[in-house]
Structures are given as structure tokens and as C-alpha cells.
Amino acid sequence: MGDLISSIAWVKRGSSTRHPSKQPLHDADIERIKEIAHVELEDARTELERANSAALAMDQRREDSEEDETKGDDDDDDDDSAWVDEDCEPMEDDAIAVGTAPKRAGDLSEYKLDTYDEEDDGPASTLGPFTNIKGLQFYRDNDDDPYVTLKEDDDELEREENEVLPTDNMLVTAIVEQNVPQLHFFVYDEATEYLGPHHDLLLSSMPLCLEWLDYPVSSSASAMDTGDDTAHLPSQFGNYIAIGTMDPEIEIFSIDFLESVYPEVVLGDPKATSAHVPLPAGTGKKKRKKTKHRAVNEKHHVDAVLSLSWNRTARQMLASGSADRTVKLWDLSRNQKEGAFRSFEKLHKDKIQAVQWNPTEPAVLISGSYDRTVRVFDSRAPDASVGAIVGADVEAIRWDPWDNHGFYVSLENGIVLNFDARTMPSDLNQPSPARFTIAAHDGAACALDVNAHIRGCLATAGTDKMVKIWNVQEDEASGKRQVSLVAGRDLGLGEVFSVVWSPDDPLTLAAAGSKAKLQIWDVGANFGARKVFGARLGEAGRALKAKNGGGVVGVADDEDDGDESDDDD
């Protein structure tokens, strides 16, 4: 597996704690960690037993197949120890001088260790530069040493380095680096165009999707203890990242802790070891059969979690789409041992790649699948869903924040479609044409995002390594939508898997892909973008300004001063 970044999540300004701390451990947390560790140990033991059994079976077959070939050859085999190399001369180290007893192993007599501690009565000059050693004095603490002038507190210095200002955004990337799954956290200051690393978090499985949420998950009450008199009161907000991985569970970590070892909450059933211990795919003797789908469970996923969506209106609700062909809803205010709040199992016939809540209709969800269909449904009445056949595997889905009923779908063939949910049929056999189509990429259109600050501003990216910005404008007379390409750029990310608009800056875009690099693109630095979107930003009370360097900001190297650029205008 090569290095890559599979997903990006922005953290809104002001959501992060200014001074992140180390995660405190209480009795309840320790018991929870023990339980998770025990489950992981059992998984490893089960997987090891299966691997040993498969290896023994393969060795037995190999011995049986080689038995006939080796039969009769025993007479030709001689004892290797009886052979002597006549051309080999004795080494010098092996020769023993006449009259000299050989040294025994471990003989250290030549070092005279028994007289090592005896004082030498010779002249003081033999001590060399240490003759005046009496004047030296040792201090246990540098603060007590008058000759040490730099007495900075390491804790205070670390506190300043980890500080997140209210004007900073944080970005979270799901990365696999040297086959190690991790989360990397970055700080981005738009004013100075600085993007720098903050801290990392090791994961137990490959991360596939991320979702930021500010709802305080129920199991983290002890971790949110601040030590003051109001600590017992429930908090209304938090700063968390939900992670979907190759394992069937969803892990939720607090972003305000620097050294989290285990998640605050696990959505799913880690005890169901059969769900995430890999099954043997075959021994190689017979043709490998296609892996069967695991039995669906209504309380938890049984396969990889491919997509997550947090409901920003009903803030306790989190939706997930999985390779087990189900969509599940999780109520974060409940005891998570009860499992999923609801499970929808009849929407699709293949892996569910994308789910998203409608930003204005909090009960409405959209889902897209590898069965080449999309579905729009009310979570209270999923049987009344509507949908369409799209002709290729779904890669990403986004509701249009400027259109309550419109949404975009990007496909594996590089096409991006726009639909109106009100005109979609409930029967997939009926035609459901898209309102318009964009031939966006030469290859899979892996990612798309719709700008929430500028009407009609769309970003797409794909395996052709391009990130593109589109302008979608409606003709008032005809009602038809006209689509034009505003800007396109290869950001040096390889195949691009994720593009996300900033929640705070109107034309700031984060992108990452197969080269495991994160780039920030200030699209406003492009003249064409300023020309097309400048008027709409002015109507919203915002302004754009041109910038040097093309508006691309990479992660700053600790050895460099950064690549900050001055403004031309």
C-alpha cells in the first residue's frame, strides 16, 4: 500500500481549545481502554490461529508433493561434517604460540580491573586538565545554577507551540504513511498564509472518511472535566472528529487532546470479532472464490465504513454508509452500547460510497452506491424513497446549499450530474434525467464540493490529477443552467481523492491525494476566479484580493521560514 491521503476535514475557527492538553485518564476511561485492548488482542489471536492453520496445511501439501522427488536420493547424500576444505588455510587468530597458554573466553586480566580504583600517588600534573576539579559544583536544577542564563520552562514553551489562535483553522487529514494509518492535524492561518503541522494520532486501521462535529459525545463526560465548579454541567459544544475505517466501527476522537490513545466513543460492536478479522481468501490450490457478504446486523456495521455525515440541525445525529450495503443512523446522546438508532438495508444492492444529510431538511438523506444508483429518502419513512440510475459507480455526493432540492453526483467515469429531488421517481425503472451534466475529468471524479459562500461555485477533482473550479449560473429567462470552467490546476498531489471548501474563507480550498501531501489553494488568486465570482462576493459583503505565488500554500518545513507571499493589489 502506497502513501496517500484519503480524506480531509476542516475545523471551524474558534471551535478548537486555544491550548490543547494531554488526555486525562479516569477510572471509567481505564476500564474502557482495557475492554477495547482485550477485543483487539482477541482479534489478533484469532487471526494468528487462522494464519498458522493455513501455513501448516500448505506445508503438509508441499511435503507430500516433494516426497516422491526426494525418494532414492538418500544414498547420494553424505554427512557435510565429514568434508574438509583442503584449500582453506588456518586463520592467524587460530594459531597458538609455542609455550603460551590459550586465553579463556571472558579473560579480562589485561585490563587490570582489580586495581582500577586504587589511587595513584604520582604527581598532580598527571591529572592533566582536571587538576583543579575541586572548584566544580553540580546543580540538580538549572534554575539554581547562576551560570545558566536560559531558564525557559519546557512546559510553557510546549504550550506556546501547541497554541491554536481564534483566527486559526485546523485541518485533519486521514493518511497512510509507510503503511501506518494516522491522522495528521494542521494549523492554517489565512492572514499569513501559513500551514504547519500540529500533532499526529496513530490509528489501528486504514482511515477512509472523516467528519467533523461539535456535538459533545455522551461517553466523553469524564474527558471533558476541567476541574472547575461547572465541570459537572453538560457542555453544549465540543470539537471531535469521527473516523470511518476498514473496520466496521466508527471511532470518535477529541481534537482538543494531543496524545489520545483510544477514542472517546466507538460506534459499533468491537466484540463482534468475526466482523473485522480477515477471512482466509484461499490457499492457492483451488481457484479463489468471490468473498460472500457478511450477514447484516441492524445494530452495527459488519464491513468497512465508507462515508459519514453529521446533521448540523439535529446535532446528535450521525449517518454512516458502509460496504455492508446499509445506511445507519447513530444518536450520539444515547448510550452507545444500544447500537445504531436506525438501520436502512433495502436502499442499495452494493457498497454505499456516499451519504449526506440535507442542510435545510434535517430528516432527509441522500445516498449513492456502487450499484450505480442514488437514493433520496426521509429517514422517518425510507420506504417512500426516490432515486435514479446514474450509469457508473458513485464516487461522491453533495447537496447544493443554495437549492433545497438540488444535489450533485460525481461518477467513476468522470461525469458530474445535477438532479432535482422533486422530479425523481420512486421506481428506478422509470427515467430520471439529470438537469445538466458536466464532463469534468478524464478518469474517475473522486471528489466534489459545493461552495457555501458563493452561489454556483463548484470544485471537482479526480484521478487525472486535476482540481477544477466551475461556475454554474441560471439563466433567468429560460431557467436553464449554464456551466463554465473557471480554473483548473495540477497541484502536484497525484491522483486527487479529496477537495473541501473552507467553512470560513469563501475561496479557500483544501486538496490531497495519492502523494500524501496537503495543499491549500486560494482560488481568489486566480484572475479568472476574481472576475467571475468577485461581484457575488461583493453582494455578500466580502472582497477578494490578488496574491503572489499563485495562491497555493503547502505545509511549511520546520527548517524553512515558509513561503509567504505579499499582495500585489
Coordinates of C-alpha atoms in Angstrom, one line a residue:
M1 CA 0.0 0.0 0.0
G2 CA 1.5 3.3 -1.0
D3 CA 1.3 6.6 0.9
L4 CA -1.9 8.6 0.4
I5 CA -4.4 10.9 2.0
S6 CA -8.0 9.6 1.6
S7 CA -10.0 12.4 3.3
I8 CA -9.8 16.0 4.6
A9 CA -11.9 17.7 7.3
W10 CA -11.8 21.4 8.2
V11 CA -12.4 22.7 11.8
K12 CA -14.2 26.0 12.0
R13 CA -12.3 28.9 13.6
G14 CA -13.0 29.3 17.3
S15 CA -14.0 25.6 17.7
S16 CA -10.6 24.4 19.0
T17 CA -9.3 24.9 22.5
R18 CA -6.7 27.5 22.5
H19 CA -4.3 25.3 24.5
P20 CA -4.8 21.6 23.7
S21 CA -3.8 19.3 26.6
K22 CA -2.9 15.7 27.1
Q23 CA -5.8 13.3 27.6
P24 CA -6.6 12.7 31.3
L25 CA -7.4 9.1 32.3
H26 CA -10.1 8.4 34.9
D27 CA -11.2 5.1 36.3
A28 CA -14.0 4.8 33.7
D29 CA -11.6 5.6 30.9
I30 CA -9.2 3.0 32.0
E31 CA -11.8 0.3 32.1
R32 CA -13.0 1.3 28.6
I33 CA -9.4 1.1 27.3
K34 CA -9.0 -2.3 28.9
E35 CA -12.1 -3.5 27.2
I36 CA -11.0 -2.2 23.8
A37 CA -7.5 -3.6 24.2
H38 CA -8.9 -7.0 25.1
V39 CA -11.0 -7.1 22.0
E40 CA -8.0 -6.1 19.8
L41 CA -5.9 -8.8 21.4
E42 CA -8.6 -11.5 20.8
D43 CA -8.8 -10.3 17.2
A44 CA -5.0 -10.7 16.8
R45 CA -5.1 -14.1 18.4
T46 CA -7.9 -15.3 16.1
E47 CA -6.1 -14.0 13.0
L48 CA -2.8 -15.7 14.1
E49 CA -4.5 -19.0 14.6
R50 CA -6.1 -18.9 11.2
A51 CA -2.8 -18.0 9.6
N52 CA -0.9 -20.8 11.4
S53 CA -3.6 -23.3 10.4
A54 CA -3.3 -22.2 6.7
A55 CA 0.5 -22.4 6.8
L56 CA 0.5 -25.9 8.3
A57 CA -1.9 -27.1 5.6
M58 CA 0.3 -25.6 2.9
D59 CA 3.5 -27.2 4.4
Q60 CA 1.8 -30.6 4.6
R61 CA 0.8 -30.5 0.9
R62 CA 4.3 -29.3 0.0
E63 CA 5.9 -32.2 1.9
D64 CA 3.6 -34.7 0.2
S65 CA 4.4 -33.4 -3.3
E66 CA 8.2 -33.4 -2.6
E67 CA 8.3 -36.9 -1.0
D68 CA 8.4 -38.7 -4.3
E69 CA 11.1 -36.4 -5.7
T70 CA 13.4 -37.0 -2.7
K71 CA 12.9 -40.8 -2.5
G72 CA 16.0 -42.7 -3.5
D73 CA 18.3 -39.7 -3.2
D74 CA 19.3 -40.5 0.4
D75 CA 22.2 -42.8 -0.7
D76 CA 23.9 -39.9 -2.5
D77 CA 23.8 -37.6 0.5
D78 CA 26.9 -37.6 2.7
D79 CA 27.5 -36.1 6.0
D80 CA 28.6 -32.5 5.5
S81 CA 30.6 -32.5 8.7
A82 CA 33.0 -35.1 7.2
W83 CA 34.1 -32.8 4.4
V84 CA 37.3 -30.8 4.8
D85 CA 38.3 -27.9 2.6
E86 CA 41.9 -28.6 1.7
D87 CA 42.4 -25.2 0.2
C88 CA 41.4 -23.4 3.4
E89 CA 44.4 -22.2 5.5
P90 CA 44.2 -21.7 9.3
M91 CA 43.4 -18.2 10.3
E92 CA 46.0 -16.2 12.2
D93 CA 43.7 -15.9 15.2
D94 CA 43.6 -19.7 15.5
A95 CA 47.3 -20.1 15.7
I96 CA 48.7 -20.5 19.3
A97 CA 52.3 -19.5 20.1
V98 CA 54.6 -22.2 21.5
G99 CA 54.8 -22.0 25.2
T100 CA 51.8 -19.7 25.5
A101 CA 48.6 -20.8 27.1
P102 CA 45.4 -20.1 25.2
K103 CA 43.2 -17.3 26.6
R104 CA 40.0 -18.4 28.1
A105 CA 36.7 -16.8 27.0
G106 CA 35.9 -13.8 29.2
D107 CA 39.5 -13.3 30.4
L108 CA 39.9 -9.6 31.2
S109 CA 43.2 -9.8 33.1
E110 CA 44.9 -7.5 30.6
Y111 CA 42.7 -4.6 31.6
K112 CA 43.7 -4.8 35.3
L113 CA 40.3 -4.2 36.6
D114 CA 41.2 -5.4 40.1
T115 CA 43.5 -2.3 40.6
Y116 CA 41.2 0.2 38.7
D117 CA 40.0 2.0 41.8
E118 CA 43.4 2.3 43.5
E119 CA 44.7 5.9 43.9
D120 CA 47.8 7.0 42.0
D121 CA 50.4 8.6 44.3
G122 CA 52.1 10.2 41.3
P123 CA 52.4 14.0 40.8
A124 CA 49.2 16.1 40.4
S125 CA 50.4 17.0 36.9
T126 CA 49.4 13.5 35.7
L127 CA 45.7 14.6 36.1
G128 CA 46.1 16.9 33.2
P129 CA 43.2 19.4 32.7
F130 CA 41.3 18.1 35.8
T131 CA 43.9 19.2 38.4
N132 CA 41.6 22.0 39.6
I133 CA 38.4 19.8 39.8
K134 CA 37.7 20.9 43.4
G135 CA 36.3 24.2 42.1
L136 CA 33.5 22.5 40.2
Q137 CA 30.0 22.4 41.6
F138 CA 26.9 20.4 40.5
Y139 CA 23.4 21.8 40.5
R140 CA 20.4 19.5 40.3
D141 CA 18.2 22.2 38.7
N142 CA 19.4 24.7 36.1
D143 CA 17.3 27.3 37.8
D144 CA 19.8 27.2 40.7
D145 CA 22.9 27.4 38.5
P146 CA 23.9 31.1 38.3
Y147 CA 25.9 30.4 35.1
V148 CA 22.8 29.1 33.2
T149 CA 21.0 32.2 31.8
L150 CA 18.4 30.5 29.6
K151 CA 15.9 29.1 32.0
E152 CA 12.7 28.7 29.9
D153 CA 10.1 26.4 31.2
D154 CA 9.8 23.5 28.8
D155 CA 6.1 23.1 29.6
E156 CA 5.4 26.7 28.9
L157 CA 7.3 26.5 25.6
E158 CA 5.4 23.4 24.5
R159 CA 2.2 25.2 25.5
E160 CA 3.0 28.1 23.2
E161 CA 4.0 25.8 20.3
N162 CA 0.6 23.9 20.5
E163 CA -1.5 27.1 20.8
V164 CA -4.4 27.4 18.4
L165 CA -5.5 31.0 18.0
P166 CA -9.2 32.0 17.4
T167 CA -8.1 33.2 13.9
D168 CA -6.7 29.8 13.0
N169 CA -8.4 26.9 11.2
M170 CA -7.4 23.3 11.9
L171 CA -7.4 20.7 9.2
V172 CA -7.5 16.9 9.8
T173 CA -6.2 14.5 7.2
A174 CA -6.7 10.7 7.1
I175 CA -3.3 9.5 5.9
V176 CA -1.5 6.2 5.3
E177 CA 2.3 6.8 5.5
Q178 CA 4.7 3.9 5.2
N179 CA 1.8 1.5 5.7
V180 CA 1.0 3.2 9.1
P181 CA -2.6 4.6 9.3
Q182 CA -2.7 8.0 11.1
L183 CA -4.5 11.3 11.5
H184 CA -2.4 14.4 10.9
F185 CA -3.6 17.7 12.3
F186 CA -2.5 21.0 10.8
V187 CA -3.0 24.7 11.7
Y188 CA -3.8 27.2 8.9
D189 CA -3.6 31.0 9.3
E190 CA -5.2 32.6 6.3
A191 CA -3.9 36.1 7.0
T192 CA -0.2 35.0 6.9
E193 CA -0.8 32.0 4.5
Y194 CA 0.9 29.7 7.0
L195 CA 0.1 26.0 7.0
G196 CA 2.0 24.0 9.6
P197 CA 1.8 20.6 11.4
H198 CA 0.2 20.5 14.9
H199 CA 0.1 16.9 16.1
D200 CA -0.5 13.3 14.9
L201 CA -2.6 10.4 16.0
L202 CA -2.0 6.7 15.3
L203 CA -4.9 4.6 14.2
S204 CA -5.5 0.8 14.3
S205 CA -6.9 0.6 10.7
M206 CA -6.8 2.4 7.4
P207 CA -9.0 5.6 7.6
L208 CA -11.4 6.0 4.7
C209 CA -13.6 9.0 5.6
L210 CA -13.7 11.9 8.2
E211 CA -16.4 14.1 9.6
W212 CA -16.0 16.9 12.0
L213 CA -18.7 17.6 14.6
D214 CA -19.1 19.9 17.6
Y215 CA -21.7 17.8 19.5
P216 CA -20.3 16.5 22.8
V217 CA -20.5 12.8 22.6
S218 CA -22.0 11.2 25.7
S219 CA -19.1 8.9 26.7
S220 CA -16.6 11.8 26.9
A221 CA -18.0 13.4 30.1
S222 CA -15.0 12.4 32.1
A223 CA -12.6 13.6 29.5
M224 CA -14.2 17.0 29.4
D225 CA -13.6 17.5 33.1
T226 CA -11.9 20.9 33.5
G227 CA -11.5 20.8 37.3
D228 CA -13.8 23.8 37.9
D229 CA -17.1 24.0 39.7
T230 CA -19.1 23.9 36.5
A231 CA -17.4 20.7 35.2
H232 CA -20.4 18.6 36.2
L233 CA -22.7 20.6 33.9
P234 CA -23.2 19.1 30.4
S235 CA -21.4 21.0 27.6
Q236 CA -23.4 22.1 24.5
F237 CA -20.4 22.1 22.2
G238 CA -17.2 20.2 21.6
N239 CA -14.5 19.5 19.0
Y240 CA -14.5 16.0 17.7
I241 CA -13.5 14.0 14.6
A242 CA -15.4 10.9 13.5
I243 CA -13.4 8.3 11.5
G244 CA -14.7 5.6 9.3
T245 CA -12.1 2.9 8.6
M246 CA -11.7 -0.6 7.1
D247 CA -13.0 -1.9 10.3
P248 CA -16.8 -1.8 10.8
E249 CA -16.7 0.5 13.8
I250 CA -16.7 4.3 13.8
E251 CA -14.2 5.9 16.2
I252 CA -14.7 9.5 17.5
F253 CA -11.7 11.3 19.0
S254 CA -11.4 14.7 20.7
I255 CA -9.3 17.1 18.7
D256 CA -8.5 19.1 21.8
F257 CA -6.3 16.3 23.2
L258 CA -2.8 15.9 21.9
E259 CA -2.0 12.3 22.8
S260 CA -5.2 10.4 22.5
V261 CA -4.5 6.6 22.7
Y262 CA -8.1 5.4 22.4
P263 CA -11.3 7.0 21.0
E264 CA -13.8 8.8 23.2
V265 CA -16.6 6.7 21.7
V266 CA -16.8 3.7 19.4
L267 CA -20.0 3.3 17.4
G268 CA -20.5 -0.3 16.7
D269 CA -19.7 -3.6 18.4
P270 CA -15.9 -4.3 18.6
K271 CA -16.7 -7.6 20.4
A272 CA -18.1 -9.0 17.1
T273 CA -14.6 -10.2 16.1
S274 CA -15.9 -12.0 13.1
A275 CA -16.8 -8.7 11.5
H276 CA -13.2 -7.3 11.2
V277 CA -10.9 -10.3 11.4
P278 CA -9.9 -11.0 7.8
L279 CA -11.2 -14.3 6.4
P280 CA -8.7 -16.5 4.5
A281 CA -9.1 -15.8 0.8
G282 CA -7.8 -19.2 -0.2
T283 CA -4.7 -21.4 -0.1
G284 CA -3.8 -21.2 -3.8
K285 CA -4.6 -24.8 -4.7
K286 CA -8.1 -24.0 -5.9
K287 CA -9.5 -21.0 -7.8
R288 CA -10.3 -18.2 -5.3
K289 CA -14.0 -17.7 -4.9
K290 CA -15.7 -14.3 -4.6
T291 CA -16.0 -13.2 -1.0
K292 CA -19.5 -13.5 0.3
H293 CA -21.3 -10.7 2.0
R294 CA -21.4 -10.9 5.8
A295 CA -24.8 -11.2 7.5
V296 CA -26.3 -7.8 8.0
N297 CA -26.8 -6.6 11.6
E298 CA -29.3 -3.8 12.4
K299 CA -27.4 -2.6 15.4
H300 CA -23.9 -2.2 13.9
H301 CA -21.9 -2.4 10.7
V302 CA -20.2 -5.6 9.7
D303 CA -17.9 -4.2 7.0
A304 CA -15.8 -1.0 6.2
V305 CA -17.4 2.4 6.9
L306 CA -17.1 4.4 3.6
S307 CA -18.9 7.6 4.4
L308 CA -20.0 9.7 7.3
S309 CA -22.4 12.8 7.6
W310 CA -23.1 14.8 10.7
N311 CA -26.6 16.5 10.9
R312 CA -25.9 20.2 11.7
T313 CA -29.6 20.8 12.6
A314 CA -30.3 17.7 14.7
R315 CA -26.8 17.8 16.1
Q316 CA -26.9 14.5 17.9
M317 CA -27.5 12.5 14.7
L318 CA -24.6 10.9 12.6
A319 CA -25.3 8.9 9.5
S320 CA -22.9 6.3 8.0
G321 CA -22.8 4.4 4.8
S322 CA -20.9 1.1 4.7
A323 CA -19.6 -1.7 2.4
D324 CA -22.2 -3.9 4.1
R325 CA -24.8 -2.2 1.9
T326 CA -26.6 -0.4 4.8
V327 CA -27.1 3.1 6.0
K328 CA -27.2 3.6 9.7
L329 CA -28.2 6.5 12.0
W330 CA -26.4 7.0 15.3
D331 CA -27.9 9.0 18.2
L332 CA -24.8 10.4 20.0
S333 CA -26.9 11.4 23.0
R334 CA -27.7 7.8 23.8
N335 CA -25.7 5.0 25.4
Q336 CA -23.7 3.7 22.5
K337 CA -24.0 0.1 23.8
E338 CA -27.5 0.2 22.5
G339 CA -26.1 0.3 18.9
A340 CA -27.5 2.2 15.9
F341 CA -30.6 4.2 16.2
R342 CA -31.9 3.1 12.8
S343 CA -30.7 0.9 10.0
F344 CA -31.7 1.0 6.3
E345 CA -31.0 -2.2 4.5
K346 CA -33.1 -2.1 1.3
L347 CA -31.9 1.0 -0.3
H348 CA -29.0 -0.4 -2.3
K349 CA -27.6 -3.7 -3.5
D350 CA -23.9 -2.9 -3.3
K351 CA -21.4 -0.9 -1.2
I352 CA -22.7 2.5 -0.2
Q353 CA -20.0 5.0 -1.1
A354 CA -21.6 8.3 0.0
V355 CA -24.3 9.6 2.4
Q356 CA -25.2 13.2 3.3
W357 CA -27.9 15.0 5.2
N358 CA -29.9 17.7 3.6
P359 CA -28.7 21.1 5.1
T360 CA -32.3 22.5 5.1
E361 CA -34.4 19.4 5.6
P362 CA -32.9 17.8 8.7
A363 CA -34.7 14.4 8.2
V364 CA -33.8 13.9 4.5
L365 CA -30.8 11.9 3.4
I366 CA -29.2 11.1 0.1
S367 CA -27.1 8.0 -0.6
G368 CA -25.0 6.8 -3.5
S369 CA -23.8 3.2 -4.2
Y370 CA -21.6 1.0 -6.3
D371 CA -24.8 -0.4 -7.7
R372 CA -24.9 2.8 -9.8
T373 CA -27.9 4.3 -8.2
V374 CA -28.7 7.3 -5.9
R375 CA -31.5 7.5 -3.4
V376 CA -33.2 10.4 -1.6
F377 CA -35.3 9.4 1.4
D378 CA -36.9 10.7 4.6
S379 CA -35.3 8.9 7.5
R380 CA -38.7 8.7 9.1
A381 CA -40.2 6.9 6.1
P382 CA -37.4 5.3 4.0
D383 CA -39.8 3.1 2.0
A384 CA -41.0 6.2 0.2
S385 CA -37.6 6.9 -1.3
V386 CA -37.0 8.3 -4.8
G387 CA -33.9 7.7 -6.9
A388 CA -32.2 7.4 -10.2
I389 CA -29.8 5.1 -12.2
V390 CA -26.6 7.1 -12.9
G391 CA -24.7 4.7 -15.2
A392 CA -21.5 4.4 -13.2
D393 CA -20.2 3.8 -9.7
V394 CA -20.9 6.8 -7.4
E395 CA -17.8 8.5 -6.1
A396 CA -19.2 11.5 -4.1
I397 CA -22.5 13.3 -3.4
R398 CA -23.2 16.9 -2.3
W399 CA -26.4 18.8 -1.7
D400 CA -26.4 22.3 -3.2
P401 CA -26.7 24.7 -0.2
W402 CA -28.3 27.2 -2.5
D403 CA -31.0 24.9 -3.7
N404 CA -33.1 22.9 -1.1
H405 CA -33.9 20.1 -3.6
G406 CA -30.8 20.0 -5.8
F407 CA -27.7 17.9 -5.5
Y408 CA -24.6 16.8 -7.4
V409 CA -23.2 13.4 -8.0
S410 CA -19.7 12.6 -9.3
L411 CA -19.1 9.3 -11.0
E412 CA -16.3 6.9 -11.8
N413 CA -16.4 7.8 -15.5
G414 CA -15.5 11.4 -14.8
I415 CA -19.1 12.8 -15.2
V416 CA -20.8 15.1 -12.7
L417 CA -24.6 15.1 -12.7
N418 CA -27.1 17.6 -11.1
F419 CA -30.5 16.4 -10.1
D420 CA -33.7 17.9 -8.7
A421 CA -35.1 15.5 -6.0
R422 CA -38.7 16.7 -6.6
T423 CA -38.7 15.3 -10.2
M424 CA -37.1 11.9 -9.3
P425 CA -39.4 8.8 -9.5
S426 CA -39.8 6.2 -6.8
D427 CA -39.4 3.4 -9.4
L428 CA -35.9 3.2 -10.7
N429 CA -37.1 1.6 -13.9
Q430 CA -38.7 5.0 -14.8
P431 CA -36.4 7.5 -16.5
S432 CA -34.9 10.3 -14.3
P433 CA -32.8 12.6 -16.4
A434 CA -30.3 15.0 -14.8
R435 CA -30.9 18.7 -15.0
F436 CA -27.4 19.1 -16.5
T437 CA -24.2 17.1 -17.0
I438 CA -20.6 18.1 -16.7
A439 CA -17.8 16.1 -18.4
A440 CA -15.4 17.0 -15.5
H441 CA -12.4 14.7 -15.6
D442 CA -10.5 12.2 -17.8
G443 CA -10.9 9.4 -15.3
A444 CA -12.8 9.0 -12.0
A445 CA -14.2 12.2 -10.5
C446 CA -13.2 11.1 -7.0
A447 CA -14.2 14.3 -5.1
L448 CA -16.5 17.3 -5.3
D449 CA -17.7 20.1 -3.0
V450 CA -20.2 23.0 -3.3
N451 CA -19.2 26.4 -2.0
A452 CA -21.4 27.6 0.8
H453 CA -20.3 31.2 0.5
I454 CA -20.7 31.8 -3.3
R455 CA -23.7 30.6 -5.3
G456 CA -22.9 28.4 -8.2
C457 CA -19.2 27.8 -7.3
L458 CA -18.3 24.1 -7.6
A459 CA -15.0 22.3 -7.1
T460 CA -14.2 18.8 -8.5
A461 CA -11.1 16.6 -8.6
G462 CA -10.1 13.2 -9.9
T463 CA -7.6 10.6 -10.9
D464 CA -6.4 12.8 -13.8
K465 CA -4.6 14.8 -11.1
M466 CA -6.6 18.0 -11.8
V467 CA -8.5 20.2 -9.4
K468 CA -11.2 22.3 -11.2
I469 CA -13.4 25.2 -10.3
W470 CA -16.8 25.5 -12.1
N471 CA -19.3 28.3 -12.4
V472 CA -22.9 27.2 -12.6
Q473 CA -25.3 30.1 -13.4
E474 CA -29.0 30.0 -14.1
D475 CA -30.5 31.9 -17.0
E476 CA -33.4 33.9 -15.6
A477 CA -35.3 34.0 -18.9
S478 CA -35.1 30.3 -19.8
G479 CA -34.4 28.8 -16.4
K480 CA -31.6 26.7 -17.8
R481 CA -28.3 26.4 -16.1
Q482 CA -25.0 27.3 -17.9
V483 CA -21.8 25.7 -16.7
S484 CA -18.3 27.0 -17.5
L485 CA -14.8 26.1 -16.3
V486 CA -13.3 28.9 -14.3
A487 CA -9.9 27.5 -13.3
G488 CA -8.1 24.2 -13.4
R489 CA -4.8 23.2 -11.8
D490 CA -2.5 20.3 -11.1
L491 CA -1.4 20.9 -7.5
G492 CA 1.2 18.2 -7.6
L493 CA -0.9 15.9 -5.4
G494 CA -1.0 12.9 -7.7
E495 CA -4.5 11.5 -8.1
V496 CA -6.8 13.7 -6.0
F497 CA -9.1 12.0 -3.6
S498 CA -10.5 14.9 -1.6
V499 CA -11.3 18.6 -2.1
V500 CA -13.1 20.6 0.6
W501 CA -14.0 24.3 0.7
S502 CA -13.1 26.2 3.9
P503 CA -16.0 26.9 6.3
D504 CA -14.7 30.4 6.9
D505 CA -13.0 31.7 3.8
P506 CA -15.0 32.0 0.6
L507 CA -12.5 30.8 -2.0
T508 CA -10.0 28.7 0.1
L509 CA -9.9 25.1 -0.9
A510 CA -8.0 22.2 0.7
A511 CA -7.0 19.2 -1.5
A512 CA -5.0 16.0 -1.1
G513 CA -4.4 12.7 -2.8
S514 CA -2.1 9.8 -3.7
K515 CA 1.1 11.6 -2.9
A516 CA 0.1 12.0 0.8
K517 CA 0.5 15.8 0.5
L518 CA -1.9 18.5 1.7
Q519 CA -2.2 21.8 -0.3
I520 CA -4.3 24.9 0.3
W521 CA -5.4 26.7 -2.9
D522 CA -6.6 30.3 -2.6
V523 CA -8.7 30.3 -5.7
G524 CA -9.1 34.1 -5.3
A525 CA -5.5 34.5 -6.5
N526 CA -6.7 33.4 -10.0
F527 CA -7.7 36.3 -12.1
G528 CA -10.5 34.4 -13.8
A529 CA -12.0 33.5 -10.5
R530 CA -11.9 37.0 -9.2
K531 CA -13.6 38.2 -12.4
V532 CA -16.4 35.6 -12.2
F533 CA -17.0 35.5 -8.5
G534 CA -16.0 39.0 -7.4
A535 CA -19.4 40.6 -7.9
R536 CA -21.2 37.8 -6.0
L537 CA -18.7 38.2 -3.1
G538 CA -19.3 41.9 -3.1
E539 CA -23.0 41.4 -2.7
A540 CA -22.3 39.3 0.3
G541 CA -20.1 42.0 1.9
R542 CA -16.8 40.2 1.1
A543 CA -13.8 41.2 -1.1
L544 CA -11.1 39.4 -3.0
K545 CA -7.5 40.4 -3.4
A546 CA -4.8 39.1 -5.7
K547 CA -1.9 37.3 -4.2
N548 CA 1.6 36.3 -5.3
G549 CA 2.7 32.7 -5.7
G550 CA -0.4 31.5 -7.4
G551 CA -2.3 31.2 -4.1
V552 CA -1.0 27.7 -3.3
V553 CA 0.1 27.1 0.2
G554 CA 1.9 23.9 1.2
V555 CA 2.8 22.5 4.6
A556 CA 5.7 24.6 6.0
D557 CA 9.0 22.9 6.7
D558 CA 10.4 23.3 10.2
E559 CA 13.8 24.2 8.6
D560 CA 12.3 26.9 6.4
D561 CA 10.7 30.2 7.1
G562 CA 7.7 29.4 5.0
D563 CA 6.7 30.6 1.6
E564 CA 4.6 33.6 2.5
S565 CA 3.8 35.9 -0.3
D566 CA 3.0 39.6 -0.5
D567 CA -0.1 41.0 -2.1
D568 CA 0.1 42.8 -5.5
D569 CA -3.2 44.7 -5.1

